[in-house]
PDB file of C-alpha atoms in Angstrom:
ATOM      1  CA  ALA D 358     -10.861  28.104   6.042  1.00  0.00           C
ATOM      2  CA  ILE D 359      -8.789  31.881   6.746  1.00  0.00           C
ATOM      3  CA  PRO D 360      -8.149  33.213   3.271  1.00  0.00           C
ATOM      4  CA  PRO D 361      -4.416  34.666   3.191  1.00  0.00           C
ATOM      5  CA  LEU D 362      -4.285  38.224   2.337  1.00  0.00           C
ATOM      6  CA  ALA D 363      -2.752  39.712  -0.926  1.00  0.00           C
ATOM      7  CA  PRO D 364       0.824  40.003  -0.403  1.00  0.00           C
ATOM      8  CA  ALA D 365       0.273  44.020  -1.111  1.00  0.00           C
ATOM      9  CA  GLN D 366      -2.042  43.630   1.534  1.00  0.00           C
ATOM     10  CA  GLU D 367       0.352  41.795   3.364  1.00  0.00           C
ATOM     11  CA  GLU D 368       3.083  44.852   3.176  1.00  0.00           C
ATOM     12  CA  GLU D 369       0.756  47.074   4.582  1.00  0.00           C
ATOM     13  CA  LEU D 370      -0.117  45.353   7.179  1.00  0.00           C
ATOM     14  CA  GLU D 371       2.750  44.675   7.894  1.00  0.00           C
ATOM     15  CA  LYS D 372       4.465  48.174   7.796  1.00  0.00           C
ATOM     16  CA  PHE D 373       1.181  49.038   9.929  1.00  0.00           C
ATOM     17  CA  LEU D 374       2.625  46.963  13.050  1.00  0.00           C
ATOM     18  CA  SER D 375       6.252  48.315  12.439  1.00  0.00           C
ATOM     19  CA  ALA D 376       4.673  51.804  12.515  1.00  0.00           C
ATOM     20  CA  GLN D 377       2.488  51.322  15.694  1.00  0.00           C
ATOM     21  CA  GLN D 378       3.725  52.621  19.325  1.00  0.00           C
ATOM     22  CA  ARG D 379       3.560  48.987  21.693  1.00  0.00           C
ATOM     23  CA  VAL D 380       2.058  50.212  25.000  1.00  0.00           C
ATOM     24  CA  PRO D 381       2.447  47.876  28.010  1.00  0.00           C
ATOM     25  CA  VAL D 382      -1.277  45.953  28.291  1.00  0.00           C
ATOM     26  CA  MET D 383      -0.932  44.199  31.804  1.00  0.00           C
ATOM     27  CA  VAL D 384      -2.342  40.595  31.524  1.00  0.00           C
ATOM     28  CA  ALA D 385      -0.020  37.244  32.205  1.00  0.00           C
ATOM     29  CA  THR D 386       0.641  35.701  29.447  1.00  0.00           C
ATOM     30  CA  GLU D 387       1.189  32.354  30.480  1.00  0.00           C
ATOM     31  CA  GLY D 388       4.181  31.958  27.987  1.00  0.00           C
ATOM     32  CA  ALA D 389       2.256  32.730  25.186  1.00  0.00           C
ATOM     33  CA  ALA D 390       4.505  34.661  22.728  1.00  0.00           C
ATOM     34  CA  VAL D 391       2.019  36.577  21.092  1.00  0.00           C
ATOM     35  CA  VAL D 392      -1.235  38.243  23.756  1.00  0.00           C
ATOM     36  CA  LEU D 393      -4.172  39.716  22.498  1.00  0.00           C
ATOM     37  CA  VAL D 394      -6.308  41.528  24.648  1.00  0.00           C
ATOM     38  CA  LYS D 395     -10.198  42.731  23.924  1.00  0.00           C
ATOM     39  CA  PHE D 396     -12.244  45.373  26.159  1.00  0.00           C
ATOM     40  CA  ASN D 397     -14.946  44.649  25.248  1.00  0.00           C
ATOM     41  CA  ASP D 398     -19.228  45.319  26.398  1.00  0.00           C
ATOM     42  CA  TYR D 399     -21.764  42.685  25.983  1.00  0.00           C
ATOM     43  CA  MET D 400     -24.063  45.083  24.930  1.00  0.00           C
ATOM     44  CA  CYS D 401     -21.672  46.974  21.566  1.00  0.00           C
ATOM     45  CA  PRO D 402     -22.795  45.515  18.477  1.00  0.00           C
ATOM     46  CA  PRO D 403     -19.393  45.291  16.962  1.00  0.00           C
ATOM     47  CA  CYS D 404     -18.317  43.394  19.919  1.00  0.00           C
ATOM     48  CA  GLY D 405     -20.419  41.045  19.036  1.00  0.00           C
ATOM     49  CA  GLN D 406     -19.491  40.879  15.131  1.00  0.00           C
ATOM     50  CA  THR D 407     -16.031  40.514  15.872  1.00  0.00           C
ATOM     51  CA  PHE D 408     -17.033  37.638  18.725  1.00  0.00           C
ATOM     52  CA  ALA D 409     -18.827  35.984  15.805  1.00  0.00           C
ATOM     53  CA  GLU D 410     -16.144  36.275  12.971  1.00  0.00           C
ATOM     54  CA  TYR D 411     -12.767  36.197  14.763  1.00  0.00           C
ATOM     55  CA  LYS D 412     -14.142  32.647  16.585  1.00  0.00           C
ATOM     56  CA  PRO D 413     -12.862  30.508  13.268  1.00  0.00           C
ATOM     57  CA  VAL D 414      -9.571  32.405  13.620  1.00  0.00           C
ATOM     58  CA  LEU D 415      -8.537  32.142  17.719  1.00  0.00           C
ATOM     59  CA  ALA D 416      -9.715  28.416  17.194  1.00  0.00           C
ATOM     60  CA  LYS D 417      -7.627  27.891  14.543  1.00  0.00           C
ATOM     61  CA  TRP D 418      -4.337  29.276  16.506  1.00  0.00           C
ATOM     62  CA  ALA D 419      -5.671  27.503  19.805  1.00  0.00           C
ATOM     63  CA  LYS D 420      -5.997  23.831  17.240  1.00  0.00           C
ATOM     64  CA  GLU D 421      -2.618  24.625  15.389  1.00  0.00           C
ATOM     65  CA  TYR D 422      -0.430  26.187  18.376  1.00  0.00           C
ATOM     66  CA  PRO D 423      -1.739  25.341  21.955  1.00  0.00           C
ATOM     67  CA  GLY D 424      -0.409  28.108  24.133  1.00  0.00           C
ATOM     68  CA  LYS D 425       0.729  30.130  21.671  1.00  0.00           C
ATOM     69  CA  LEU D 426      -1.578  33.167  21.339  1.00  0.00           C
ATOM     70  CA  LYS D 427      -3.323  33.958  24.991  1.00  0.00           C
ATOM     71  CA  VAL D 428      -6.598  35.449  24.417  1.00  0.00           C
ATOM     72  CA  VAL D 429      -7.833  38.055  27.171  1.00  0.00           C
ATOM     73  CA  TYR D 430     -11.538  39.715  27.374  1.00  0.00           C
ATOM     74  CA  LYS D 431     -11.401  42.744  29.782  1.00  0.00           C
ATOM     75  CA  ASP D 432     -14.667  44.655  30.495  1.00  0.00           C
ATOM     76  CA  TYR D 433     -15.393  48.319  29.632  1.00  0.00           C
ATOM     77  CA  PRO D 434     -19.346  48.131  29.880  1.00  0.00           C
ATOM     78  CA  LEU D 435     -19.849  51.663  28.123  1.00  0.00           C
ATOM     79  CA  ASP D 436     -22.552  52.489  31.227  1.00  0.00           C
ATOM     80  CA  PRO D 437     -21.632  55.280  33.933  1.00  0.00           C
ATOM     81  CA  GLU D 438     -23.572  52.990  36.522  1.00  0.00           C
ATOM     82  CA  CYS D 439     -19.889  50.888  37.045  1.00  0.00           C
ATOM     83  CA  ASN D 440     -18.017  53.642  34.094  1.00  0.00           C
ATOM     84  CA  ARG D 441     -17.100  56.604  34.994  1.00  0.00           C
ATOM     85  CA  LEU D 442     -15.481  56.941  32.160  1.00  0.00           C
ATOM     86  CA  THR D 443     -18.724  57.167  30.283  1.00  0.00           C
ATOM     87  CA  PRO D 444     -21.163  59.900  29.464  1.00  0.00           C
ATOM     88  CA  GLY D 445     -24.370  58.487  28.831  1.00  0.00           C
ATOM     89  CA  GLY D 446     -25.750  55.796  29.766  1.00  0.00           C
ATOM     90  CA  VAL D 447     -26.020  53.725  26.418  1.00  0.00           C
ATOM     91  CA  HIS D 448     -25.851  50.531  27.394  1.00  0.00           C
ATOM     92  CA  THR D 449     -27.855  49.953  30.658  1.00  0.00           C
ATOM     93  CA  ALA D 450     -27.019  46.255  31.436  1.00  0.00           C
ATOM     94  CA  SER D 451     -23.372  46.586  30.478  1.00  0.00           C
ATOM     95  CA  CYS D 452     -22.708  46.258  34.148  1.00  0.00           C
ATOM     96  CA  GLU D 453     -24.513  43.453  34.907  1.00  0.00           C
ATOM     97  CA  ALA D 454     -23.790  41.278  32.109  1.00  0.00           C
ATOM     98  CA  ALA D 455     -20.720  41.828  32.493  1.00  0.00           C
ATOM     99  CA  VAL D 456     -21.004  40.631  35.760  1.00  0.00           C
ATOM    100  CA  ALA D 457     -22.794  37.567  35.092  1.00  0.00           C
ATOM    101  CA  VAL D 458     -19.883  36.422  32.892  1.00  0.00           C
ATOM    102  CA  ARG D 459     -17.325  36.609  35.230  1.00  0.00           C
ATOM    103  CA  LEU D 460     -19.706  34.353  37.881  1.00  0.00           C
ATOM    104  CA  ALA D 461     -20.581  31.739  34.782  1.00  0.00           C
ATOM    105  CA  ARG D 462     -17.006  31.710  34.347  1.00  0.00           C
ATOM    106  CA  GLU D 463     -16.623  29.911  38.259  1.00  0.00           C
ATOM    107  CA  LYS D 464     -19.262  27.177  36.852  1.00  0.00           C
ATOM    108  CA  GLY D 465     -17.154  26.350  34.321  1.00  0.00           C
ATOM    109  CA  LYS D 466     -19.863  28.504  31.760  1.00  0.00           C
ATOM    110  CA  ALA D 467     -18.882  31.305  30.493  1.00  0.00           C
ATOM    111  CA  ALA D 468     -18.776  30.712  26.937  1.00  0.00           C
ATOM    112  CA  PRO D 469     -22.699  29.693  26.493  1.00  0.00           C
ATOM    113  CA  MET D 470     -23.025  33.253  28.969  1.00  0.00           C
ATOM    114  CA  GLU D 471     -21.522  34.939  26.084  1.00  0.00           C
ATOM    115  CA  GLU D 472     -23.442  33.678  23.214  1.00  0.00           C
ATOM    116  CA  TRP D 473     -25.902  34.082  25.041  1.00  0.00           C
ATOM    117  CA  LEU D 474     -25.387  37.858  25.848  1.00  0.00           C
ATOM    118  CA  PHE D 475     -24.432  38.501  22.278  1.00  0.00           C
ATOM    119  CA  ALA D 476     -27.691  37.015  20.966  1.00  0.00           C
ATOM    120  CA  ASN D 477     -30.065  38.690  22.734  1.00  0.00           C
ATOM    121  CA  GLN D 478     -27.918  41.932  23.291  1.00  0.00           C
ATOM    122  CA  MET D 479     -30.752  44.672  21.556  1.00  0.00           C
ATOM    123  CA  ALA D 480     -32.855  43.125  24.534  1.00  0.00           C
ATOM    124  CA  LEU D 481     -30.162  42.902  27.218  1.00  0.00           C
ATOM    125  CA  THR D 482     -31.615  44.259  30.413  1.00  0.00           C
ATOM    126  CA  PRO D 483     -30.479  44.338  33.875  1.00  0.00           C
ATOM    127  CA  ALA D 484     -33.233  41.672  35.022  1.00  0.00           C
ATOM    128  CA  SER D 485     -33.048  39.569  31.876  1.00  0.00           C
ATOM    129  CA  VAL D 486     -29.275  39.334  32.457  1.00  0.00           C
ATOM    130  CA  LYS D 487     -29.986  38.013  35.983  1.00  0.00           C
ATOM    131  CA  GLN D 488     -32.846  35.726  34.630  1.00  0.00           C
ATOM    132  CA  ALA D 489     -30.490  34.492  31.880  1.00  0.00           C
ATOM    133  CA  VAL D 490     -27.096  34.301  34.627  1.00  0.00           C
ATOM    134  CA  GLN D 491     -29.370  31.675  36.822  1.00  0.00           C
ATOM    135  CA  THR D 492     -30.583  29.470  33.928  1.00  0.00           C
ATOM    136  CA  ILE D 493     -27.617  29.228  31.321  1.00  0.00           C
ATOM    137  CA  GLY D 494     -24.739  29.922  33.945  1.00  0.00           C
ATOM    138  CA  GLY D 495     -26.726  27.922  36.733  1.00  0.00           C
ATOM    139  CA  VAL D 496     -25.133  30.782  39.711  1.00  0.00           C
ATOM    140  CA  GLY D 497     -27.506  31.775  42.100  1.00  0.00           C
ATOM    141  CA  ASP D 498     -25.894  34.267  44.368  1.00  0.00           C
ATOM    142  CA  PHE D 499     -26.094  36.952  41.532  1.00  0.00           C
ATOM    143  CA  ASP D 500     -27.049  39.921  43.843  1.00  0.00           C
ATOM    144  CA  ALA D 501     -25.254  38.692  47.071  1.00  0.00           C
ATOM    145  CA  ARG D 502     -22.214  39.106  44.913  1.00  0.00           C
ATOM    146  CA  TYR D 503     -22.574  41.981  42.789  1.00  0.00           C
ATOM    147  CA  ALA D 504     -21.285  44.466  44.538  1.00  0.00           C
ATOM    148  CA  THR D 505     -18.063  42.785  45.018  1.00  0.00           C
ATOM    149  CA  THR D 506     -17.744  41.017  41.627  1.00  0.00           C
ATOM    150  CA  LEU D 507     -18.061  44.855  39.684  1.00  0.00           C
ATOM    151  CA  GLN D 508     -15.066  45.717  41.496  1.00  0.00           C
ATOM    152  CA  LEU D 509     -13.504  44.099  39.217  1.00  0.00           C
ATOM    153  CA  VAL D 510     -15.045  45.405  35.702  1.00  0.00           C
ATOM    154  CA  LYS D 511     -13.881  48.800  37.876  1.00  0.00           C
ATOM    155  CA  GLY D 512     -10.490  47.444  37.990  1.00  0.00           C
ATOM    156  CA  ASP D 513     -11.184  46.570  33.984  1.00  0.00           C
ATOM    157  CA  ILE D 514     -12.676  49.799  32.860  1.00  0.00           C
ATOM    158  CA  GLU D 515      -9.532  51.833  35.392  1.00  0.00           C
ATOM    159  CA  GLN D 516      -7.196  49.438  32.872  1.00  0.00           C
ATOM    160  CA  GLY D 517      -8.640  50.705  29.534  1.00  0.00           C
ATOM    161  CA  GLY D 518      -9.164  54.113  31.037  1.00  0.00           C
ATOM    162  CA  GLN D 519      -5.094  54.332  31.139  1.00  0.00           C
ATOM    163  CA  LEU D 520      -4.799  53.053  27.545  1.00  0.00           C
ATOM    164  CA  GLN D 521      -7.034  55.733  26.562  1.00  0.00           C
ATOM    165  CA  VAL D 522      -9.659  53.182  25.111  1.00  0.00           C
ATOM    166  CA  GLN D 523     -12.596  55.339  23.795  1.00  0.00           C
ATOM    167  CA  GLY D 524     -14.921  52.432  22.937  1.00  0.00           C
ATOM    168  CA  THR D 525     -15.528  49.389  22.390  1.00  0.00           C
ATOM    169  CA  PRO D 526     -14.543  46.578  21.290  1.00  0.00           C
ATOM    170  CA  THR D 527     -10.293  47.754  21.448  1.00  0.00           C
ATOM    171  CA  PHE D 528      -7.891  45.559  20.996  1.00  0.00           C
ATOM    172  CA  PHE D 529      -4.391  44.731  21.609  1.00  0.00           C
ATOM    173  CA  LEU D 530      -2.363  42.573  20.354  1.00  0.00           C
ATOM    174  CA  ASN D 531       1.394  42.596  22.269  1.00  0.00           C
ATOM    175  CA  GLY D 532       0.918  46.412  23.232  1.00  0.00           C
ATOM    176  CA  ILE D 533      -0.088  47.831  19.625  1.00  0.00           C
ATOM    177  CA  ARG D 534      -3.530  48.774  19.674  1.00  0.00           C
ATOM    178  CA  LEU D 535      -5.786  47.403  16.357  1.00  0.00           C
ATOM    179  CA  PRO D 536      -8.101  49.087  14.346  1.00  0.00           C
ATOM    180  CA  GLY D 537     -11.229  46.802  13.647  1.00  0.00           C
ATOM    181  CA  LEU D 538      -9.933  44.724  11.166  1.00  0.00           C
ATOM    182  CA  ARG D 539     -12.004  41.611   8.956  1.00  0.00           C
ATOM    183  CA  ALA D 540     -11.340  38.125  10.532  1.00  0.00           C
ATOM    184  CA  GLN D 541      -8.273  37.646   7.642  1.00  0.00           C
ATOM    185  CA  PHE D 542      -6.421  40.412   8.797  1.00  0.00           C
ATOM    186  CA  LEU D 543      -6.260  39.288  11.936  1.00  0.00           C
ATOM    187  CA  ASP D 544      -4.818  35.483  11.672  1.00  0.00           C
ATOM    188  CA  ALA D 545      -2.241  37.827   9.590  1.00  0.00           C
ATOM    189  CA  ALA D 546      -1.614  40.154  12.073  1.00  0.00           C
ATOM    190  CA  ILE D 547      -1.072  37.010  14.236  1.00  0.00           C
ATOM    191  CA  THR D 548       0.679  35.079  11.994  1.00  0.00           C
ATOM    192  CA  LEU D 549       3.425  37.455  11.356  1.00  0.00           C
ATOM    193  CA  GLU D 550       3.656  38.864  15.266  1.00  0.00           C
ATOM    194  CA  MET D 551       4.488  35.181  16.259  1.00  0.00           C
ATOM    195  CA  LYS D 552       7.105  35.381  13.576  1.00  0.00           C
ATOM    196  CA  ARG D 553       8.455  38.906  14.855  1.00  0.00           C
ATOM    197  CA  ALA D 554       7.961  36.352  18.540  1.00  0.00           C
ATOM    198  CA  GLY D 555      10.367  33.935  16.994  1.00  0.00           C
ATOM    199  CA  VAL D 556       7.305  30.823  16.546  1.00  0.00           C
ATOM    200  CA  ALA D 557       8.273  28.183  13.630  1.00  0.00           C
ATOM    201  CA  LEU D 558       5.591  27.800  11.741  1.00  0.00           C
ATOM    202  CA  LYS D 559       4.342  25.313  10.056  1.00  0.00           C
TER     203      LYS D 559
END
């Protein structure tokens, strides 16, 4: 179970959230009361940490309040090959990784693909990503579809640029840019946003 915050911490968090400016993040809400958007790079260690750490929180909301929380992953590879807003080439396989997950998603294999990428992020190369998307994602036409799929990744990057995303992961909760929160703070922030949206919580 996710430990609740102390009343003082909750008060701090509530103050912080109400002081923040909300920015319009253009995503389809599909009727969800709360939308969490993550700008992500599969080679960034904090992206991997939050991926693992937030999993129980997101699973809890999906189970207890189906359809009320929507989580949207946006690609923001920190690699100049596809991201003109990034200076150095630190994450040289992250454009490939972003494309790999999109192609794996079509086969219903996005989750195992993401798991693999985060588990191997320190050793990723364009070649190892290509190999993995074939083995794990069942994608046989990676090279043929790379350029067109990369355009979709660039669409996310442009959106990130407009929202002044500087690094990864960057989270927006109903348009509020969140700092790197621990899982229990994220859980509490989602709760506060649910209440604000008028969702009756158990």
